[in-house]
Each structure stands twice: as C-alpha cells, then as structure tokens.
Amino acid sequence: MHIHIVHAHPEPASFTSAMKDMAVSVLRAQEHVVSVSDLYAMNWNPVASAADFGSRQDADYLVYALEQRYNWANGSIAPDIQAEVDRLMAANVLILSFPLYWFSTPAIMKGWIDRVLLSGLCYGGKRFYDQGGLRGKKALVACTLGGQEHMFGKDAIHGEIDAMLTPLLRGTLAYTGMDVLTPFLGYHIPYLDQKERAKILEDYSARLLSITNEAPLPMPSLDDYDHQLHPKSR
Ligand code: FAD
C-alpha cells in the first residue's frame, strides 16, 4: 500500500511530530510505501488565491472552485498544488497528523485541504460521498489534544468529539469519497508524564498495524437520496 501522511506541527521535536515519525517507521517496516508532506517544514502556502491558476476561465471575477476545475482540466494548476495532488492520488491511505487547534486543524492544514482537494477531481456535480473522486482511498485522522478525554462526550463540557470533527471527517474526507476510519486521538498530551505519552505512542503504533483492514465509519450514500438529495425514505 502507499500511505501519504500530511503533517502539521511547527516543532519537529513535538509529540505530534514524534507520532508522525513513528508512523513512518512502523508503516515502512510493514513494507508500505510512505510519503510525507510536512507542511511547516515545506513552508506550505495555505492561502487560496488567484495565484493558484496558470490560466483563467474568467479573468475578471474569481470563482475559486470553477477555476480549480478549469485549471485541473488544462493542467495549469500551480506547481505546489500539483505536487500535492500527485502525492494524494498515488496514495491508498491518507493520514492527517496534527494538534487540535480551536476544535479544528491548524490553519496551514486547512489551507492544504482548500487548495489540494480540487473541484473537478475530488468532487463536483453529484460526485460526492460514495461517488466522490477519492473513493477507494482510506483516511485516518491522527490528532493530539490538550483536553482530557472526559471533557469530550454527550454531556461533557466540550460536547462530542465526533461532532467537533464533523467538518473534517464528514464534510471533507467522506465528502470527497474516502472511507474514513475512527480517528486516533491522543488526549491531554502536554500534561501527561513521559511514561503516559510513551503509552500513547505504543497505542498508535499498534493501531497503525490494522488500518488497512479496518471498517470505515458509517457515512451517507447517494443511493439513499433522490435526485434533489431528499432522503428517499422521507
Ligand atoms: P508538545 O507540547 O510538543 O509535547 C508535549 C511533551 O511531549 C513535551 O514535553 C515534549 O518534549 C514531549 N515529547 C516529545 N516527543 C516525545 C516522545 N517521543 N515521547 C514522549 N514525550 C515526548 N487543545 C484542545 O483540546 N482543544 C482545542 O481546541 C485546542 N486548541 C488549541 C489552539 C491553539 C492555537 C494551540 C496552540 C493549542 C490548542 N490546543 C487545544 C492544545 C493542543 O492541541 C495541544 O497542546 C497539542 O495537541 C499537544 O501536542 P504537541 O505535539 O504540541 O505537544
């Protein structure tokens, strides 16, 4: 399998970066081909703009998704995006590795999503969820948090983690057609002792051994919706 890790942490010696480094060695030891986009190390530009397009369908008014579609079809997407698209399309499994920032991804990773998950390639028209352009790939979110596990849940102070991660798990990864695995979450990372953090690395390592065989989370199927996307059972 080809596994691509998109990693966002500004500190190479961080715990989240240690998780990423461990994932690379564990997966390579399993004979997987592993590639990494280390977004801070690459100085990745997260800003979606007109500069992303070598040609324009409409030179006077920027509709970003329409220009993505036009430039993808014409092979005129900016080279930094094209390189990431090539890595994504070569992968069977995508791992997003990051610390939770404000209930979400760091901005640099959001900018990778905005610029790399191209309209026309990854989604567009009625090509989304199980008809999305990235169907056949699996996606795993590997995320560290400051909060403790008991702070997340139905009646917990921060609410349910699945709801918090819905924009990413459902609105992005499942929307573009990927099979989304249960996220790996490392809670309370800065406040644990070294032994407790080592245990999280061990748990992540064990989890990585099974990701290629895991069943995905349930997500919508277009088969269950009519042509106007009302539920058929309504
Ligand atoms: P680090 O601080 O880099 O590491 C923690 C400790 O682990 C350090 O002492 C480091 O030396 C040590 N370490 C490094 N490598 C290893 C190793 N191999 N083995 C053992 N120990 C090691 N948290 C939330 O819960 N919800 C939020 O909404 C949220 N929003 C945030 C927004 C921002 C802008 C920021 C900056 C933080 C936010 N946080 C939030 C907290 C953040 O998610 C955590 O601080 C982060 O996940 C901790 O992971 P880290 O890799 O940065 O840890």
PDB file of C-alpha atoms in Angstrom, residues 121-124 126-135 174-177 220-223:
ATOM      1  CA  LEU A 121     -11.022  15.939  -9.392  1.00  0.00           C
ATOM      2  CA  CYS A 122     -12.050  15.223  -5.790  1.00  0.00           C
ATOM      3  CA  TYR A 123     -15.697  16.311  -6.041  1.00  0.00           C
ATOM      4  CA  GLY A 124     -18.053  18.209  -8.305  1.00  0.00           C
ATOM      5  CA  LYS A 126     -23.157  14.886  -7.949  1.00  0.00           C
ATOM      6  CA  ARG A 127     -19.744  13.356  -7.300  1.00  0.00           C
ATOM      7  CA  PHE A 128     -19.558  13.387  -3.534  1.00  0.00           C
ATOM      8  CA  TYR A 129     -19.750  10.973  -0.583  1.00  0.00           C
ATOM      9  CA  ASP A 130     -19.678   7.458  -2.049  1.00  0.00           C
ATOM     10  CA  GLN A 131     -19.484   8.944  -5.554  1.00  0.00           C
ATOM     11  CA  GLY A 132     -16.591  11.287  -4.653  1.00  0.00           C
ATOM     12  CA  GLY A 133     -13.421  11.452  -6.712  1.00  0.00           C
ATOM     13  CA  LEU A 134     -11.270   9.956  -3.921  1.00  0.00           C
ATOM     14  CA  ARG A 135     -13.377   6.814  -3.440  1.00  0.00           C
ATOM     15  CA  ALA A 174     -16.067  11.378   3.414  1.00  0.00           C
ATOM     16  CA  TYR A 175     -17.444  14.100   1.124  1.00  0.00           C
ATOM     17  CA  THR A 176     -14.605  13.533  -1.330  1.00  0.00           C
ATOM     18  CA  GLY A 177     -15.321   9.792  -1.285  1.00  0.00           C
ATOM     19  CA  PRO A 220     -24.052   8.916   3.691  1.00  0.00           C
ATOM     20  CA  SER A 221     -24.563   7.081   0.400  1.00  0.00           C
ATOM     21  CA  LEU A 222     -26.134   8.900  -2.552  1.00  0.00           C
ATOM     22  CA  ASP A 223     -28.216   5.753  -3.134  1.00  0.00           C
TER      23      ASP A 223
END
